[in-house]
XYZ file of C-alpha atoms in Angstrom:
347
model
C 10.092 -2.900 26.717
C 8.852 -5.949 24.516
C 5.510 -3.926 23.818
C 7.683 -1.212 22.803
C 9.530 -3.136 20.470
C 6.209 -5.308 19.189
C 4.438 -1.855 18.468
C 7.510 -0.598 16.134
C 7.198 -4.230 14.747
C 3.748 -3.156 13.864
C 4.879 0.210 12.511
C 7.219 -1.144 10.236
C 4.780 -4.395 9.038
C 2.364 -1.259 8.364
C 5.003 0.697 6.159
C 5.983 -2.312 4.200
C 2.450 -3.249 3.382
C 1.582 0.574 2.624
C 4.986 0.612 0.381
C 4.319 -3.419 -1.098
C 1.054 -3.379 -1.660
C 0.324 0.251 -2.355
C 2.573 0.059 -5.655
C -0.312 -2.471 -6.589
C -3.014 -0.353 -5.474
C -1.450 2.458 -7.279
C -1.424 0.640 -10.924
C -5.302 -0.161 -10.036
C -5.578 3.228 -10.044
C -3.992 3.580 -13.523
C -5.935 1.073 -14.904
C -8.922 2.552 -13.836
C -8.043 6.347 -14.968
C -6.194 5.334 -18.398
C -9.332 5.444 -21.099
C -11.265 3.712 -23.322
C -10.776 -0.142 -24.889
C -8.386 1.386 -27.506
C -6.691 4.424 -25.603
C -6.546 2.468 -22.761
C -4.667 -1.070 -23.961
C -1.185 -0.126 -23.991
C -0.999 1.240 -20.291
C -3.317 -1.866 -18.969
C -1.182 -4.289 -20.892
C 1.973 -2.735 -19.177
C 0.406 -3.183 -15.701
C -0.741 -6.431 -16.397
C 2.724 -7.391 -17.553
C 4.328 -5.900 -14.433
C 1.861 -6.980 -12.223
C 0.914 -10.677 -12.576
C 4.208 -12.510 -11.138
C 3.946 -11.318 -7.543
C 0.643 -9.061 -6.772
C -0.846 -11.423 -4.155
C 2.251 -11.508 -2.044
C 1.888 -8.176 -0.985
C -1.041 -9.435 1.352
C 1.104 -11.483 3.473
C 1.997 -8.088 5.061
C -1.393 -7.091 5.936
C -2.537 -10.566 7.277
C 1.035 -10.345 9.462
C -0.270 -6.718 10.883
C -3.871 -8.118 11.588
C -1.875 -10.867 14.118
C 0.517 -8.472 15.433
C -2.592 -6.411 16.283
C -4.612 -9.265 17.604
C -2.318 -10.810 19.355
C 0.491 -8.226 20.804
C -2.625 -5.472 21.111
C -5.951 -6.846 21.836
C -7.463 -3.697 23.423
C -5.924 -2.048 20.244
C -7.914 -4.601 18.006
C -10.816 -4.510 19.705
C -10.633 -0.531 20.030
C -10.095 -0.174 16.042
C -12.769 -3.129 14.917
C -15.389 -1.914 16.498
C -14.911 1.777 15.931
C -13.933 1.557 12.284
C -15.874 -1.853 11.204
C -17.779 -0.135 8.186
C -14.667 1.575 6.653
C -12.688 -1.882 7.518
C -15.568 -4.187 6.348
C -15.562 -2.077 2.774
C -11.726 -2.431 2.350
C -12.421 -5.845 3.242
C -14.668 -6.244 0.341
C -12.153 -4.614 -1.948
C -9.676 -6.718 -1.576
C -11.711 -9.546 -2.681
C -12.972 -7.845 -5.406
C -9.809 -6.688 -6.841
C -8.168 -9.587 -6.466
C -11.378 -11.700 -8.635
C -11.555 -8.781 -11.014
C -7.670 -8.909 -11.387
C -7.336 -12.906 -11.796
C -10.371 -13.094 -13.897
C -10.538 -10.442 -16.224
C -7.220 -11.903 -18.647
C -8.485 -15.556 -18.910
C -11.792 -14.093 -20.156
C -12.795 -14.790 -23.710
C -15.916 -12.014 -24.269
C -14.693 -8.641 -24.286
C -17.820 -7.692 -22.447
C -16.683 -10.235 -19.450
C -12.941 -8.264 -19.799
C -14.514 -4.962 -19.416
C -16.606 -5.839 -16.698
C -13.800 -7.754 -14.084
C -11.198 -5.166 -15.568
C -13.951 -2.463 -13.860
C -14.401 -4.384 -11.140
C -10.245 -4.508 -10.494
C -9.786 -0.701 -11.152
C -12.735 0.785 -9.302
C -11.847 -1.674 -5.851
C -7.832 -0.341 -6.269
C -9.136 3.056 -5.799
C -11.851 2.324 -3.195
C -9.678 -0.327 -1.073
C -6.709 2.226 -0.079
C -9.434 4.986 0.443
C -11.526 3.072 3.251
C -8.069 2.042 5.172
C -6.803 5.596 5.156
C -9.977 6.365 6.505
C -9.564 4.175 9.247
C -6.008 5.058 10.324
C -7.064 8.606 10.109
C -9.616 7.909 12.362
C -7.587 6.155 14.768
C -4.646 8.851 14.729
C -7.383 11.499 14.956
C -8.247 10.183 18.407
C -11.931 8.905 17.651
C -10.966 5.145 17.782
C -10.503 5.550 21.588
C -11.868 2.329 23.750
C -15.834 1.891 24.023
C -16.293 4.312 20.907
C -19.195 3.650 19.162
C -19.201 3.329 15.719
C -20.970 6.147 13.730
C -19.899 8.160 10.789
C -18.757 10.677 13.133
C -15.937 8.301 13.688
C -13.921 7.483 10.409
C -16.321 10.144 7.861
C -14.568 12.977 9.638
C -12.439 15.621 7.325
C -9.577 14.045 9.350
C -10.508 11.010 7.791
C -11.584 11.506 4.566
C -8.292 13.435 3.649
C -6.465 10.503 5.185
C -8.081 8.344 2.993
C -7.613 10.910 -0.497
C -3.914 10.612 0.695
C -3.636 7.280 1.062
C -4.949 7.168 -2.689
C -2.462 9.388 -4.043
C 0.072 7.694 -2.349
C -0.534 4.505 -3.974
C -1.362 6.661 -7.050
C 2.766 7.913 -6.570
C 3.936 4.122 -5.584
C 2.284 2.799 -8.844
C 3.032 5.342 -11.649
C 7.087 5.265 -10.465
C 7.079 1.423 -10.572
C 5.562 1.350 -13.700
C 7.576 3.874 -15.172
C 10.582 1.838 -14.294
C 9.092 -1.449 -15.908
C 8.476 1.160 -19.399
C 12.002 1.551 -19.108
C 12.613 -2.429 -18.654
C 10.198 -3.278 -21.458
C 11.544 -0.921 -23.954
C 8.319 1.316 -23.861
C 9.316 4.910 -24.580
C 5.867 5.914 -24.751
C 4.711 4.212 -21.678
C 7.770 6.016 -20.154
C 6.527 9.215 -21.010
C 2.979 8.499 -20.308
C 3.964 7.143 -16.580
C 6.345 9.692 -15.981
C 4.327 12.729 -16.158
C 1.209 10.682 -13.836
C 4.204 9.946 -11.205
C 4.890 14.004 -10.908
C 1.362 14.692 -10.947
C 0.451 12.036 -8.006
C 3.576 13.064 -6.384
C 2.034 17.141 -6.613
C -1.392 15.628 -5.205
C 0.506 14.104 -2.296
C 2.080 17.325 -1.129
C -1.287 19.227 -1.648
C -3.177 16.598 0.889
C -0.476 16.319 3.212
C -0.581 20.024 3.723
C -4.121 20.117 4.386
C -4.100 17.223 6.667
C -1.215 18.689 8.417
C -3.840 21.987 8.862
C -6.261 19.278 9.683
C -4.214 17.704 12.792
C -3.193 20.959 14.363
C -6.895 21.885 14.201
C -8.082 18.270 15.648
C -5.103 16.533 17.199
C -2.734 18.806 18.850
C -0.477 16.282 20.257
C 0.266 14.652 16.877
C 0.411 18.286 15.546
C 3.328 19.196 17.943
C 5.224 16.354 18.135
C 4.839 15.926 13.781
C 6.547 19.741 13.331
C 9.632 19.125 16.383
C 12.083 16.372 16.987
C 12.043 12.877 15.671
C 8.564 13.323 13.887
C 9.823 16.445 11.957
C 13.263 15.021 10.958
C 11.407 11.566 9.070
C 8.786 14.279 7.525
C 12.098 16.579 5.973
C 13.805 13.316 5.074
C 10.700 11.836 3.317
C 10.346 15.472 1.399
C 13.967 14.647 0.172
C 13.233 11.987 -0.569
C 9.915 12.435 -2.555
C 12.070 14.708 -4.555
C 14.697 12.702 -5.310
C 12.132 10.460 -6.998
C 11.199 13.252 -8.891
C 14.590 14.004 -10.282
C 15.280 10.499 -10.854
C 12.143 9.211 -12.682
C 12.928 12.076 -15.353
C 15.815 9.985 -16.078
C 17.541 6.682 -17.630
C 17.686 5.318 -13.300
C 14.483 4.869 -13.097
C 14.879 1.843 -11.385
C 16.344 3.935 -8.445
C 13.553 5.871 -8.081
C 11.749 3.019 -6.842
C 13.993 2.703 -4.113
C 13.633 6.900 -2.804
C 9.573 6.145 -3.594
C 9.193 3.393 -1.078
C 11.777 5.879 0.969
C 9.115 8.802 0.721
C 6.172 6.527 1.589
C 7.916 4.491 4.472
C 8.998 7.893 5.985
C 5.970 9.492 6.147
C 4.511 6.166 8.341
C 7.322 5.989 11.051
C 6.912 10.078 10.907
C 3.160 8.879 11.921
C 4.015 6.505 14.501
C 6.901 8.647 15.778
C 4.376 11.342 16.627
C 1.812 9.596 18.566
C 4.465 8.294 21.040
C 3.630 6.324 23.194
C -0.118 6.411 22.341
C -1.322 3.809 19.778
C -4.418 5.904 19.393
C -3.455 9.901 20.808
C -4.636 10.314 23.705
C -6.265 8.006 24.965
C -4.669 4.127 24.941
C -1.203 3.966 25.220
C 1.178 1.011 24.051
C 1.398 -0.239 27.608
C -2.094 -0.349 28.381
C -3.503 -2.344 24.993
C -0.218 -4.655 25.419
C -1.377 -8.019 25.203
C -0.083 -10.959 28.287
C 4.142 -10.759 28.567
C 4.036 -14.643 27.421
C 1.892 -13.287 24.367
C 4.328 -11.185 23.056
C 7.384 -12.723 24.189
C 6.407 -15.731 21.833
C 5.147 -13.026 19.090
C 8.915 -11.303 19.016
C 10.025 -15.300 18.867
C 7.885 -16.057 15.731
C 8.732 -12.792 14.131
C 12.316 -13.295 14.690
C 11.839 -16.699 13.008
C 9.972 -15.121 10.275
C 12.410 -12.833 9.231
C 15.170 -15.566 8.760
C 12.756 -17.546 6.945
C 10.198 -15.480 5.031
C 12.575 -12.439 4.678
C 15.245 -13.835 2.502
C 12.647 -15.636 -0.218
C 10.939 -12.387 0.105
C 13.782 -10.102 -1.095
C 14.922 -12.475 -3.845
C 11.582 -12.691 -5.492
C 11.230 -8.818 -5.609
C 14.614 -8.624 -6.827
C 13.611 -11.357 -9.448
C 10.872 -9.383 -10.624
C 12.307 -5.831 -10.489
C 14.693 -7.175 -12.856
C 12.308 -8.719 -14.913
C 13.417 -12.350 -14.574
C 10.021 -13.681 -13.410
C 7.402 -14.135 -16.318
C 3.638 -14.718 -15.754
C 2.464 -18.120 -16.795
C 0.996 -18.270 -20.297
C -1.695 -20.766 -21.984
C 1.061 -21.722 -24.055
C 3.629 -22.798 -21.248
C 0.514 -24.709 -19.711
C 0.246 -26.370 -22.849
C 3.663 -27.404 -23.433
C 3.961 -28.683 -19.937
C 1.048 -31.085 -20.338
C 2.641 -32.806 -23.625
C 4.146 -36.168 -22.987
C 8.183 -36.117 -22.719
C 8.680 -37.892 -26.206
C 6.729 -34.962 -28.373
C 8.690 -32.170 -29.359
């Protein structure tokens, strides 16, 4: 029972860091695709804008899945490291990346230095989500299975790669809704427009690659397959379709701000669809829940410090995305550094 429950711990850490820190990913991805110095300035200074207040907190998900994994699941870890260490080792490198390009590229004074850490942002948001798709379709394709070797076989599979394309376009959907409700926020009718119509494409590119890797599970993962199109796993796939179109209705709108609500909705759905289906295997069909459960102490202490965590993390967590989703957090500017460092008596 407590590796039961510390597995849907997992599943639900997963979602939120798919749903938190794909919106991030996702306005990478805009960055990257939105033009030239001059085309291109309006969008990037929108995503800046909406980005810089809380971007890096959206890792404290992933580091909370990596100790969830390592200590609730340490066949799991040890399964999905060594199988998937090149895909994982690449995202790995992303992340750093992005996050230098991202923090480095606005304090920059040559425009050659902007361009260059502004690439070096966009092109690891796009890469980053890719390689960890890869991995997790690997892993619910079946090839992470204990004492797999790793080869390309492994996470460069069609299974895979679509995983990965998905993953992408997911983000792709996260981002453009977000920033379509901060165009609304800033008073950007253009940027509205602009983000609007890349929100119903992504959203169009998501259906297309979740049809194909349905195809691609029946084809190479029959258990997923079945249990994805009956029962529990089909019900959080219709809801998440509802869902995905509700965003669609309501990004066309002035509650745009709700749409980020059904987005995360879509996204979220589509995970605990995932996790719903390979019941009770944590990679189909191979290692079970049961068998890659770490010690009883082990998790017993794990559920404690979550438990704590969500009393204490959770709350400052929800007010400082409501603070920014209303747009009463600010980045800090040269000239609030500035004005902080003069003595008390100057005005």
């Amino acid at each position: 029972m407590t590796a039961t429950v510390a597995a849907w711990i997992l599943l639900l850490a997963t979602a939120a860091y798919a749903c938190g820190g794909g919106v991030d990913y996702g306005a990478g991805f805009w960055d990257l695709t939105a033009g030239g110095t001059r085309r291109g300035r309006r969008p990037r200074d929108l995503i800046d804008h909406a980005m810089e207040p809380v971007w890096e907190v959206n890792n404290v998900w992933l580091i909370f899945v990596l100790v969830l994994m390592w200590t609730g699941f340490p066949v799991f870890f040890e399964a999905v490291f060594s199988s998937m260490w090149l895909p994982l080792a690449l995202a790995a490198v992303g992340l750093v990346l992005r996050g230098a390009g991202f923090a480095l590229r606005k304090p920059s004074r040559r425009l050659a230095q902007r361009r260059f850490f502004g690439a070096v942002f966009a092109v690891a948001s796009l890469l980053t989500p890719f390689f960890l798709g890869a991995a997790v379709g690997g892993v619910a394709s079946g090839r992470a299975a204990p004492g797999t070797t790793a080869t390309a076989h492994v996470w460069a599979s069609t299974t895979s790669v679509v995983a990965g394309l998905l993953a992408v376009a997911a983000t792709a959907f996260l981002g453009a809704v977000f920033l379509t409700a901060d165009a609304h926020r800033f008073d950007a009718p253009d940027m509205v427009l602009y983000f609007r119509r890349r929100a119903w494409c992504s959203l169009a590119a998501v259906a297309v690659l979740a049809l194909i890797g349905l195809a691609e599970t029946r084809d190479h993962t029959s258990y997923v397959y079945d249990r994805l199109t009956h029962g529990l796993g089909l019900l959080l796939v219709v809801l998440a379709a509802v869902a995905a179109a509700a965003t669609a209705w309501l990004v066309a709108g002035r509650a745009a701000g709700w749409a980020r609500f059904t987005s995360v909705a879509a996204v979220a759905l589509v995970i605990a669809g995932w996790g719903a289906a390979q019941r009770p295997y944590l990679v189909p069909t191979s290692l079970t829940v049961q068998q890659a459960a770490g010690a009883p102490a082990s998790l017993h202490w794990l559920l404690i410090v979550t438990g704590v965590a969500v009393v204490l993390v959770g709350p400052a967590l929800v007010v400082l995305y409501r603070l920014d989703t209303h747009g009463l957090l600010e980045a800090q500017t040269d000239a609030d550094v500035e004005g902080g460092a003069r003595p008390s008596g100057e005005s």
